[in-house]
XYZ file of C-alpha atoms in Angstrom:
644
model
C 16.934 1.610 40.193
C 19.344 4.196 38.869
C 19.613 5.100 35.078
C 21.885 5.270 32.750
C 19.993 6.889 29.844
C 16.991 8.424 31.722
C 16.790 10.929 34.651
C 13.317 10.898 36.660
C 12.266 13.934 38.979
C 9.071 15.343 40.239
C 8.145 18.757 40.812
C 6.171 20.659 43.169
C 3.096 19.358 41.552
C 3.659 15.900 41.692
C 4.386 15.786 37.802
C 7.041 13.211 37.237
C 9.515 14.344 34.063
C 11.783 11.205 32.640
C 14.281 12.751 30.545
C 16.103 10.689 27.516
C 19.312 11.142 27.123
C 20.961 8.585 25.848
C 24.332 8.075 26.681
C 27.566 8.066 24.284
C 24.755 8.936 21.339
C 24.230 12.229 19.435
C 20.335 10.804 19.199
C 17.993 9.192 21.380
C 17.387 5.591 20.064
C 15.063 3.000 21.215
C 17.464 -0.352 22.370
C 17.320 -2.537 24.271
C 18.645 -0.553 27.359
C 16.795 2.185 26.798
C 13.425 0.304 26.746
C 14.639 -1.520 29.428
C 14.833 1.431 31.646
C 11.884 2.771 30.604
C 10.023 -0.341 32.083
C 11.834 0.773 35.173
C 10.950 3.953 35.023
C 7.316 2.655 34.803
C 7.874 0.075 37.778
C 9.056 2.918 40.268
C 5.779 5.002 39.197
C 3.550 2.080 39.768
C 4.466 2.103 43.105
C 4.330 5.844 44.083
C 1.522 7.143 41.007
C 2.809 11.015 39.963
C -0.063 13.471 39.221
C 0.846 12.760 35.748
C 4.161 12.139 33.720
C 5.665 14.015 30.972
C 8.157 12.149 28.677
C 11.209 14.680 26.880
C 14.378 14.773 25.508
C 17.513 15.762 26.864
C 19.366 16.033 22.918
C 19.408 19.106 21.304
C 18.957 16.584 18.410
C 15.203 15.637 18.911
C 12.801 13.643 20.665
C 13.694 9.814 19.171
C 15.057 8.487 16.229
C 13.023 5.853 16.198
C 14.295 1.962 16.744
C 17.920 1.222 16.885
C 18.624 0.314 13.439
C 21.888 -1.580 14.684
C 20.284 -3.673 17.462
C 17.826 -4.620 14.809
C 20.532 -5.406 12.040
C 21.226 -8.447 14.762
C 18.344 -10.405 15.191
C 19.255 -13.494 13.759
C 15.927 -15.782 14.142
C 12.217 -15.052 13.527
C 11.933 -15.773 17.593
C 14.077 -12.585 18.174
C 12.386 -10.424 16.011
C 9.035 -11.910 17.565
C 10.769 -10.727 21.064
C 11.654 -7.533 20.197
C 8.398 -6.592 18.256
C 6.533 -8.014 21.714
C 8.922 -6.597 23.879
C 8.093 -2.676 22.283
C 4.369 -3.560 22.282
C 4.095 -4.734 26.141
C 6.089 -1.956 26.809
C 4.006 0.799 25.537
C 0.871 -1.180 26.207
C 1.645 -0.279 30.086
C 2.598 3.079 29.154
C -0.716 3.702 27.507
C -2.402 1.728 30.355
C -1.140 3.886 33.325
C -3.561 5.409 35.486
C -1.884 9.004 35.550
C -2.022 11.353 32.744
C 0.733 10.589 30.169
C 2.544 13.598 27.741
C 4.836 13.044 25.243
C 6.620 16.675 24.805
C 7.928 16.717 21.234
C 10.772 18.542 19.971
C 12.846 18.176 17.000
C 12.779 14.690 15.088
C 9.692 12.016 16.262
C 10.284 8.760 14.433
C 9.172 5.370 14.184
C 9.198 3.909 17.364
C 9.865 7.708 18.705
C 6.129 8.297 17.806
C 4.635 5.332 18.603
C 5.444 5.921 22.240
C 4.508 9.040 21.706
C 1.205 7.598 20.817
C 0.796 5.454 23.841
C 0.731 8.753 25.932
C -2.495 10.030 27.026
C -1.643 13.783 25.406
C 1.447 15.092 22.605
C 2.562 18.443 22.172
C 4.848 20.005 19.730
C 7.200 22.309 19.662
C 6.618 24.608 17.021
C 10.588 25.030 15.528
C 11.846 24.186 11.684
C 13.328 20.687 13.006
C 10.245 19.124 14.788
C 9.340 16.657 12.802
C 6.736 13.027 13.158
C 6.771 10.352 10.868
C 6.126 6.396 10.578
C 9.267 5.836 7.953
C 9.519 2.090 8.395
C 7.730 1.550 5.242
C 10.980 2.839 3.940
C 12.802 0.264 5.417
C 11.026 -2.306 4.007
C 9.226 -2.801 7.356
C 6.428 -1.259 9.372
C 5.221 -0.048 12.706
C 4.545 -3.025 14.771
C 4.908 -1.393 18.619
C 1.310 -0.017 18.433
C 1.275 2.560 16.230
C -1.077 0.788 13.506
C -3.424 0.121 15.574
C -3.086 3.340 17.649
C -2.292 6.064 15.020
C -6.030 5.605 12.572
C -8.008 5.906 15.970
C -6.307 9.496 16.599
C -6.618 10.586 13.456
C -8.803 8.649 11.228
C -7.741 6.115 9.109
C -7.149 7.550 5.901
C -4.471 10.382 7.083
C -3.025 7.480 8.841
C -2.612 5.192 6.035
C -1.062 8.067 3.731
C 1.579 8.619 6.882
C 2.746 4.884 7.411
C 2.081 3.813 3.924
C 4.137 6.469 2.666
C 6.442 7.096 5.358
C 6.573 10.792 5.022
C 6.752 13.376 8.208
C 4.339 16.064 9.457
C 5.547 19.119 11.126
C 4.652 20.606 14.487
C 1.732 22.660 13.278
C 0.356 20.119 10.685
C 0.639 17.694 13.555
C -2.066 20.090 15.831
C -4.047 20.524 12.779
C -4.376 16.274 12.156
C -5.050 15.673 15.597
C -1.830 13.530 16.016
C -0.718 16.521 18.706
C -3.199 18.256 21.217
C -1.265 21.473 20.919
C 1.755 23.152 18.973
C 3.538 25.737 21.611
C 6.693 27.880 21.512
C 9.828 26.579 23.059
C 9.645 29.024 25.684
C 6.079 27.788 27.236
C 6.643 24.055 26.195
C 7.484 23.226 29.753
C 4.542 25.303 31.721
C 1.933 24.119 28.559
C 2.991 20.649 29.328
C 2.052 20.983 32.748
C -0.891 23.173 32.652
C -2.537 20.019 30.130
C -1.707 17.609 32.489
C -2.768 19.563 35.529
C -5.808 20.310 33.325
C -6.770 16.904 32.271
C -9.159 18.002 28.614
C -10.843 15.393 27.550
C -8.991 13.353 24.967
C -9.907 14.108 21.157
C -12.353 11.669 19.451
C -12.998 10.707 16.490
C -16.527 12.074 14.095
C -18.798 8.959 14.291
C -17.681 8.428 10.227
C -14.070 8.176 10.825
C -14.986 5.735 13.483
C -17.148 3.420 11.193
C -13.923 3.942 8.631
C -11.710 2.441 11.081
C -14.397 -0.378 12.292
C -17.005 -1.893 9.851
C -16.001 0.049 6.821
C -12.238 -0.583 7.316
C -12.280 -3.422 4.683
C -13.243 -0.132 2.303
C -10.813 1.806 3.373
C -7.760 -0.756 2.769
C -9.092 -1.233 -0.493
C -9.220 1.701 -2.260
C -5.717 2.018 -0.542
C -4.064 -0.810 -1.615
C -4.912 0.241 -5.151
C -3.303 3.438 -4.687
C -0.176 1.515 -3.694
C 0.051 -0.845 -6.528
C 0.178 2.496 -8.915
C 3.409 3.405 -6.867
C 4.924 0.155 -6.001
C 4.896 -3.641 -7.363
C 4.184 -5.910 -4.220
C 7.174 -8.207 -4.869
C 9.529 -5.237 -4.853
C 8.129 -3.585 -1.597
C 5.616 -5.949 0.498
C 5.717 -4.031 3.555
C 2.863 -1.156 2.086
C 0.710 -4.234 1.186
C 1.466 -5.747 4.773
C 0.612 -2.291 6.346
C -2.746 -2.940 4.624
C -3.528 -6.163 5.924
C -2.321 -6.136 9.393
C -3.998 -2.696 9.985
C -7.374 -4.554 7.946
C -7.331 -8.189 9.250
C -5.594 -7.923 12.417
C -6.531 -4.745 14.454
C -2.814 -3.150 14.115
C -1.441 -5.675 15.618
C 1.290 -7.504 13.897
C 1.622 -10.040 16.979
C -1.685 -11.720 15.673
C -0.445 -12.392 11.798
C 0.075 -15.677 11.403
C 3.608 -16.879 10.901
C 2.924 -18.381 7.398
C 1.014 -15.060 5.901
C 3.294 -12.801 3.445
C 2.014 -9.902 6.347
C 3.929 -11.696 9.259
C 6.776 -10.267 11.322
C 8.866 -13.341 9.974
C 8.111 -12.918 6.296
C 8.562 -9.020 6.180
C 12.004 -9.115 8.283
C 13.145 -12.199 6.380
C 12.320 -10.522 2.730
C 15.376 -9.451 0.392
C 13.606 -6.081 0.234
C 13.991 -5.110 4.002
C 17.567 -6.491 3.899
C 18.274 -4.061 0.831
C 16.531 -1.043 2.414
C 18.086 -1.135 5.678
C 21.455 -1.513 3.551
C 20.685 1.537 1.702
C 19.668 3.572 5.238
C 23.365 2.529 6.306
C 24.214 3.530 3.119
C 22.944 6.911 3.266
C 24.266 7.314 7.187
C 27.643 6.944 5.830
C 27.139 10.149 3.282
C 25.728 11.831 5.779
C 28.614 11.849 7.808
C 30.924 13.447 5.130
C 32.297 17.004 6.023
C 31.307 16.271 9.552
C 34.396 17.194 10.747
C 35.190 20.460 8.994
C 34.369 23.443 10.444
C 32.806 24.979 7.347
C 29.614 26.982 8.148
C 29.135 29.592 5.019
C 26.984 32.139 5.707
C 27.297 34.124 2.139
C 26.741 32.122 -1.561
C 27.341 34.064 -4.619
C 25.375 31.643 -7.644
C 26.844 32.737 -11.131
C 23.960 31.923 -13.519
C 20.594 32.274 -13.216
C 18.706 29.582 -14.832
C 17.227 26.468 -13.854
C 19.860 25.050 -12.338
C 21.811 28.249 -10.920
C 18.416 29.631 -9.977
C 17.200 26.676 -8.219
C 20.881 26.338 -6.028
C 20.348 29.884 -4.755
C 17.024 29.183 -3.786
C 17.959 26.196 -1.846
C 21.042 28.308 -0.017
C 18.433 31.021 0.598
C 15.985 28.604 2.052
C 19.091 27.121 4.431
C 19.232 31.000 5.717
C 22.216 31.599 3.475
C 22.549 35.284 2.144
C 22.833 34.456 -1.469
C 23.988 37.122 -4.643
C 22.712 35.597 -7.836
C 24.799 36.672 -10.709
C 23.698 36.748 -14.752
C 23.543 39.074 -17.476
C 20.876 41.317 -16.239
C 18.108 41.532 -14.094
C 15.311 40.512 -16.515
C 17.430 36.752 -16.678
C 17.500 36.752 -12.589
C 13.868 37.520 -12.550
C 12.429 33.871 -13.502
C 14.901 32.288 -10.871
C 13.446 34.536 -8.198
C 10.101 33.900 -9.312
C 10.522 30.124 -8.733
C 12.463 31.078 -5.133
C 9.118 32.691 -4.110
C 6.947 29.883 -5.480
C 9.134 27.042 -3.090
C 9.459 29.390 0.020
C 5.720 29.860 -0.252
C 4.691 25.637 -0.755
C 7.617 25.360 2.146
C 6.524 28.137 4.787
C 2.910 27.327 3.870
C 0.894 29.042 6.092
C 3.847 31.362 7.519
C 4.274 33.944 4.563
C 6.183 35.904 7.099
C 9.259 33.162 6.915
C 8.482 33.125 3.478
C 9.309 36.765 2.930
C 12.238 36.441 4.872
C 13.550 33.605 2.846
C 12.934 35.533 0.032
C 14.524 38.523 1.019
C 18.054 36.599 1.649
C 18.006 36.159 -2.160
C 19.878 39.259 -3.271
C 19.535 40.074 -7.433
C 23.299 40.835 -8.273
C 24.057 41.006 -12.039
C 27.234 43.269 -11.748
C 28.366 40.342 -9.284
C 29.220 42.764 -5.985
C 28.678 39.725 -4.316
C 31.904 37.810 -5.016
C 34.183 39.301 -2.911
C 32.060 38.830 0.251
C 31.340 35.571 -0.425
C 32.404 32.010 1.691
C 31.092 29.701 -1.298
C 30.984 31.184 -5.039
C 29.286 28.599 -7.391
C 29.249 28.899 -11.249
C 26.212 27.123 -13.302
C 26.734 29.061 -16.544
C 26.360 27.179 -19.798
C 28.391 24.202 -20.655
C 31.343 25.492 -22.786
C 34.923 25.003 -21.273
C 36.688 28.304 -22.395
C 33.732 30.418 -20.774
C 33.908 28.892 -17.596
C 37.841 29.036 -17.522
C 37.719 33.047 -18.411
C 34.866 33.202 -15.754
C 37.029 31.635 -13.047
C 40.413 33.523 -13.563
C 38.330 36.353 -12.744
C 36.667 34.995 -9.898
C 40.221 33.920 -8.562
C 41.455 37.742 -8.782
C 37.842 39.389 -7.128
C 37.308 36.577 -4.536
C 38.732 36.140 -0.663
C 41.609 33.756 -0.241
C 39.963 31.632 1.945
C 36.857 31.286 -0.729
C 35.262 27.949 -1.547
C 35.278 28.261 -5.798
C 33.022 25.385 -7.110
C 31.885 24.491 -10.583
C 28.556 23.100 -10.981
C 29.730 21.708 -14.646
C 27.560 17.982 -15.437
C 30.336 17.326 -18.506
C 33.468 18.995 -18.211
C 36.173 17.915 -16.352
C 37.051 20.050 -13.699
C 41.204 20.006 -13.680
C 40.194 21.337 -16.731
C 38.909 24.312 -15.992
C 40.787 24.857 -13.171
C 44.279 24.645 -14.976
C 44.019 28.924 -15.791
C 43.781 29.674 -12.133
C 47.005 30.563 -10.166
C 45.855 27.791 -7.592
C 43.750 25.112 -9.022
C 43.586 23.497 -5.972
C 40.737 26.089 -5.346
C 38.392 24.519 -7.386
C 35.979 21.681 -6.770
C 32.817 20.427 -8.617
C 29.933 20.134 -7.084
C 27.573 18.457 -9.022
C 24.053 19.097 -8.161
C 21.236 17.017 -10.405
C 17.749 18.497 -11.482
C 14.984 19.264 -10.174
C 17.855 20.619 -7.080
C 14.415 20.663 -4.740
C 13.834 16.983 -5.113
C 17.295 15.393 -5.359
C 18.977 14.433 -2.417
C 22.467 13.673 -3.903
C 25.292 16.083 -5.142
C 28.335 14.817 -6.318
C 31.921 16.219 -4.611
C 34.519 16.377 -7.796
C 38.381 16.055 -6.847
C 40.835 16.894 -8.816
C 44.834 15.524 -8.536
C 44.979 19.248 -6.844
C 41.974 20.033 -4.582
C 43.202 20.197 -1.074
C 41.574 17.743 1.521
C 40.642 21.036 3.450
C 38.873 22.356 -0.377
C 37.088 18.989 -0.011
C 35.664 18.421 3.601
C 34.616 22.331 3.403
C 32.821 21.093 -0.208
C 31.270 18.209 1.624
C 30.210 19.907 4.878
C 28.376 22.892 2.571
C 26.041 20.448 1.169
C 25.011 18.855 4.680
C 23.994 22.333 5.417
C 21.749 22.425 2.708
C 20.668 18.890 3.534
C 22.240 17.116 0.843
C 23.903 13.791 0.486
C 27.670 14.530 -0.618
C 29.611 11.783 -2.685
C 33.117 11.796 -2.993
C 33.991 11.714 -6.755
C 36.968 12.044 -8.507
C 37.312 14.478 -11.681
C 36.720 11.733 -14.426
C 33.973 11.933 -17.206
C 30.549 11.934 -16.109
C 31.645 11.826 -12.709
C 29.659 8.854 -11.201
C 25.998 9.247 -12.248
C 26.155 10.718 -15.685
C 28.903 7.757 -16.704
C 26.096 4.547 -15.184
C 23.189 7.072 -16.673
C 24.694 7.675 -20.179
C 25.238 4.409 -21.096
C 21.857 3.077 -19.753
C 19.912 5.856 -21.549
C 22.133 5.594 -25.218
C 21.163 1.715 -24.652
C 17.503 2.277 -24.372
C 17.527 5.440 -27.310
C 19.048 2.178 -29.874
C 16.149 0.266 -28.810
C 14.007 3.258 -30.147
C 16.198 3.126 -33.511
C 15.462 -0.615 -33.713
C 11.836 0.175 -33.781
C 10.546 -0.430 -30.033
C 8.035 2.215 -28.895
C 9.328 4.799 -26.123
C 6.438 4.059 -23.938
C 7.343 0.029 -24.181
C 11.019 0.727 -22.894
C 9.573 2.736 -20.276
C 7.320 -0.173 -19.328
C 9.959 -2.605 -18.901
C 12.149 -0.518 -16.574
C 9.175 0.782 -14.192
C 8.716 -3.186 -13.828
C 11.706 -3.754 -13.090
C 12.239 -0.946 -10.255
C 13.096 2.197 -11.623
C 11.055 5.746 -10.845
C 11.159 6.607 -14.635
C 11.776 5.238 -17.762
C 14.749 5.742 -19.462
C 12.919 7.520 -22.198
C 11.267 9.863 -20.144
C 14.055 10.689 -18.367
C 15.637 11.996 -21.456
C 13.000 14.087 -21.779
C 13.374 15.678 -18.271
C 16.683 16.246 -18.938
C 16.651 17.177 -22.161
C 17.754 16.159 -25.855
C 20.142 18.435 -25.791
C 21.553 17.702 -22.743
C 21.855 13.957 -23.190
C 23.866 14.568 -26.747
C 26.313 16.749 -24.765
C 26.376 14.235 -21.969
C 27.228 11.819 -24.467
C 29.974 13.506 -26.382
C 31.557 14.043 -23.373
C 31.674 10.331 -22.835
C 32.091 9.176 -25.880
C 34.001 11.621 -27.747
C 32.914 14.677 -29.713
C 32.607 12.088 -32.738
C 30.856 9.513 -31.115
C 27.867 8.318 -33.207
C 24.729 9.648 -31.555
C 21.559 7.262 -31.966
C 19.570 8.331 -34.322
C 16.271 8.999 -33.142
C 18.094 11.645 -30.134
C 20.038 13.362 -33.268
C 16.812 13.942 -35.408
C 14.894 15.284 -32.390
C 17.581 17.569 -31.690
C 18.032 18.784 -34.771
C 13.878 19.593 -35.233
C 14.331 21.447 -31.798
C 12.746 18.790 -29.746
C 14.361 18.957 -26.659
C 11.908 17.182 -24.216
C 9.663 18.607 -21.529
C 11.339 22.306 -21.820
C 9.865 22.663 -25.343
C 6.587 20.947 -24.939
C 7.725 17.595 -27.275
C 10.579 15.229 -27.348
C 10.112 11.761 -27.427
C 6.306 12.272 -25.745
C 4.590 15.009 -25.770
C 4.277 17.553 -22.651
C 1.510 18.899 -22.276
C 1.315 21.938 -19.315
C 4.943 20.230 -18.487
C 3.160 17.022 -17.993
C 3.870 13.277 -19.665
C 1.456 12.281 -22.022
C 2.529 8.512 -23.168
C 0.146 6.117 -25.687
C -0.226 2.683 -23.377
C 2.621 0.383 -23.607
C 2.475 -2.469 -26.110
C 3.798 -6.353 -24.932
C 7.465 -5.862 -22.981
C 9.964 -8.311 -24.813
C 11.366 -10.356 -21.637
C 15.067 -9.566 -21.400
C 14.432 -6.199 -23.063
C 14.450 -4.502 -19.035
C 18.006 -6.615 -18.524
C 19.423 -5.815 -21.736
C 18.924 -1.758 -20.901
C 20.399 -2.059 -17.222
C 23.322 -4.187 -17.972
C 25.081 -1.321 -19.411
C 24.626 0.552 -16.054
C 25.897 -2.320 -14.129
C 29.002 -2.366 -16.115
C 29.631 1.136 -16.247
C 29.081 1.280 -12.443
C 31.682 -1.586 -11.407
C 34.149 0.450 -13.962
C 33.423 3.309 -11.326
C 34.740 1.262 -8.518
C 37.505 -0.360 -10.746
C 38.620 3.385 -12.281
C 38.571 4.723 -8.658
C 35.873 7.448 -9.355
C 34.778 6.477 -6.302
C 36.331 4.781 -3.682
C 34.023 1.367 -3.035
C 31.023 -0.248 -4.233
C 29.043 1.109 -1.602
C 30.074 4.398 -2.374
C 29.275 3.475 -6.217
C 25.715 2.349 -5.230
C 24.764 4.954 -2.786
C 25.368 7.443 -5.582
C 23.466 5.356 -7.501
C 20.306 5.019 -6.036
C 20.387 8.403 -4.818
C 21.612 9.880 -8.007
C 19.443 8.158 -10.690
C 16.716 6.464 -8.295
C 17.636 3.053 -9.443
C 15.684 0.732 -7.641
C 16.234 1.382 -3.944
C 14.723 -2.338 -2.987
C 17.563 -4.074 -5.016
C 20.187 -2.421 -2.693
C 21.909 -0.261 -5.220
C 23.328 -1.694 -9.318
C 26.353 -3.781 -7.678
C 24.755 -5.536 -4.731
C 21.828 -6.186 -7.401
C 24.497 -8.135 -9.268
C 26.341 -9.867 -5.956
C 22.474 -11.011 -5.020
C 21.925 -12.546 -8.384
C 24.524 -14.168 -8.833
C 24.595 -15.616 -5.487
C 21.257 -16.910 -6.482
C 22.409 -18.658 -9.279
């Protein structure tokens, strides 16, 4: 049998090494032809058994992606989702069957169905390198692991670091793989090839289990799932995302094995593939794909940031250019108002090289203290996050212009002002681009790409492909007010603050939008952001003479700005919420707060601040949070009115 995707060859040892290489893909993906060859591939060693096989990729990408999201898009029957889901499990039942020692070499991304073969191998090692990464993320999909790895993944590692990983869907790296137990070893790339064959020459004994961990996953595994499952209902509502609560029972009631559910339970293949939820998700994975890919074309790759203002914001960019191995000048007034930002730097270099405080350091050191602002005329990408006031940031930028290179990217990170604004006192306003990152910078995956009638296309894909590099979702927006996510957020939040005038309690309004999907009440959201924040957010939407409600004015004007001065709405107690419980949610009170969001987004679309609804709901969800499981605010209102 030749391959298309996989090479086979044995060495002088009688290891056999099947490569993946999937052809015509930038990742390794598991389809249909892919698994298919891989059965070959298993055929041809049944017949002539090597001294052991070692599974790899050829990418520079990674190991596997996981499934092929496409392929799966297709099924259009519960019998071909039953096929698939058997097809995956036979498959890597015979792989974990073989009678030679199996390795699954690991380098770069291990995902989904990428690690549950790897989990049907006898042995894993990792490569110890930033991009090696394992997770279970179908949970985020709406789905979850149904190819072995719930029934394989709590026996290697003991139930309850197994349940956090699928139920959660978050990754491990190389070395906090070794240290789990999910990987036998974490090497260096340059031994990855001998340590792979010295363990299978070797043949150690494979790990197992402490004799409590064991009864966890046998007799006491009905314990287990239910301290569990009340962890998940603090996090998620089971008719907004079944698949945690299906994770639970499959793994509980049926061994792992989805194949044994019964078609008519809630936990079955059928029901989870068929539910609105998984639809949505995988809709929203598609949609985040397609941001991905903006800027992928330019060839943009920065490799000096100067940040003009230090403060939460400006100090919190820099860190995140720093941490992408950017050298990065951070400009303010003096040193004393860099010092805080570079404080923080050290504090998320240290949680993100934990363990390694020698990449920590280094990190650290690429964040350069500039208050004179030397920095600007080295510099591929100069970003200002001063203070909100128009005539400051136009006087700051005609003096940028002067000191920076021609070829310099010049980007506001302005939340309210319009950028053709500022950029009208520069000799080439076509220079100038927003780019619009959202706070905590750490946490948020979105930043908003601001066109103006001037900004080049060049100004733009250069924009777009600076943010993949710090690993952020760019959105195409053009220079109107609020952008995208401040004009659906302003609305939605001024709705909710006259509900507080008309006498509901914060903590009720809050109630009624965690129910129906969101991360964080509206209320408490204003207080993240701040008071002060949301009035100038709101003037810039409504006009400097727009009437503010009247709660947000009074607590502004007593100096109550939210979580960054201890009281707002709540109180904030070591910069955490403290809410009274919520009293009884009025029933339309949760639809009467979103529909302003809906509207506002759909006048997105319609005002061409972003180019389509997809667009407008990608931002969305990714801007705001809004509930992911919906599909984003405009396919929430296609679904219901479909359904009525």
């Amino acid at each position: 049998m030749t391959f298309k995707h996989w090479t086979l060859d044995r060495d002088a040892e009688g290891i056999a090494w099947a490569t993946l290489d999937e052809a015509g893909a930038s990742a390794n993906t598991l389809g249909l032809a892919v698994m298919e060859e891989l059965a070959g591939i298993l055929d041809q060693l049944a017949l002539r058994p090597p001294s052991g096989l070692v599974i790899r990729s050829g990418k520079a990408a990674g190991f596997i992606a996981g499934a092929n999201i496409e392929e799966f898009t297709r099924i259009d029957s519960a019998e071909a989702a039953r096929a698939l889901v058997q097809r995956g499990w036979t498959l890597f039942g015979r792989l974990a069957a073989a009678d030679y020692p199996t390795l699954a070499l690991i380098r770069g991304h291990c995902l989904g169905g990428g690690l549950e073969l790897a989990l049907a191998c006898r042995y894993r090692i990792t490569v110890d390198e930033p991009g090696t990464r394992l997770a279970l993320p179908e949970v985020m999909l709406g789905i979850y692991p149904a190819w072995g790895g719930m029934q394989r993944l709590p026996q290697l590692i003991g139930p309850a670091a197994a349940l956090d990983l699928m139920l959660t869907g978050k990754g491990v790296d190389a070395v906090k793989a070794r240290r789990l137990g999910l990987a036998d070893d974490c090497v260096p790339p340059r031994v990855m090839d001998n340590a792979a064959r010295v363990m299978l020459l070797s043949r150690p004994a494979p790990r197992r289990l402490p004799l409590l961990q064991r009864l966890l996953n046998g007799p006491l595994r009905g314990i287990v799932a239910g301290k569990a499952r009340k962890q998940v209902a603090v996090k998620a509502r089971p008719e907004h995302y079944p698949a945690p609560y299906a994770i639970l029972d499959v793994w509980a009631n049926h061994g792992g094995n989805a194949l044994a559910v019964p078609v008519a339970s809630p936990s079955s293949l059928e029901s989870i593939l068929r539910s609105p939820t998984a639809r949505n998700l995988i809709r929203v994975f598609f949609l985040q794909e397609r941001l991905k890919a903006f800027g992928k074309d330019a060839d943009f790759k920065p490799r000096r940031v100067h940040v003009i203002g230090a403060g939460v914001m400006g100090g919190d960019i820099a860190a995140e250019c720093a941490l992408r191995g950017m050298i990065v000048t951070i400009q303010d007034q003096s040193v004393e108002r860099i010092a805080p930002a570079v404080a923080r730097a050290a504090k998320r270099f240290e949680r993100k090289f934990r363990g390694k405080p020698r990449e920590a350091r280094i990190a650290l050191d690429r964040l350069i203290p500039d208050p004179a602002g030397h920095g600007v005329g080295r510099a591929d990408v100069i970003i200002e996050a001063i203070f909100e006031n128009l005539e400051a940031k136009r006087a700051l930028f005609a003096d940028i212009e002067r000191r920076a290179r021609p070829d310099a990217l010049l980007a506001s990170n302005t939340s309210s002002l319009r950028i053709a604004d500022i950029a009208d006192v520069l000799a080439n306003p076509g220079r100038l681009v927003g780019i619009h990152f959202f706070n905590p910078v750490a946490v948020m995956p979105l930043v908003e790409v601001v066109r103006t009638r001037c900004t080049s296309d060049e100004v733009a894909r250069h924009t777009a492909a600076f943010v993949r590099r710090l690993d952020k979702l760019p959105l195409p927006v053009q220079d109107a007010p609020g952008f995208l996510v401040n004009a659906v957020l302003g609305p939605y939040m001024y709705e909710a603050l006259r509900c507080v005038d008309e006498g509901l309690a914060p903590e009720t309004i809050d109630a009624a939008l965690t129910a129906f999907g969101m991360p964080m009440g509206p209320i408490e959201l204003v207080d993240t952001v701040g008071l002060d924040i949301a009035v100038a957010a709101g003037k810039a939407l409504a006009g400097a003479h727009a009437e503010l409600p009247r709660a947000l004015a009074e607590r502004v004007a007593d100096g109550r700005l939210g979580k960054k001065t201890g009281q707002g709405f709540y109180a904030w107690p070591g910069g955490k919420v403290s809410k009274p419980a919520a009293g009884a949610v009025p029933a339309d009170l949760a639809a009467r707060i979103v529909a302003p969001l809906l509207a506002a987004s759909q006048a997105c679309v319609s005002g061409g601040v972003v180019a389509d609804a997809d667009l407008a709901d990608a931002g969305v969800i990714f801007g705001t949070g809004f509930a992911p499981f919906t599909g984003g605010p405009l396919n929430f209102v296609r679904s219901s009115l479909a359904a009525d």
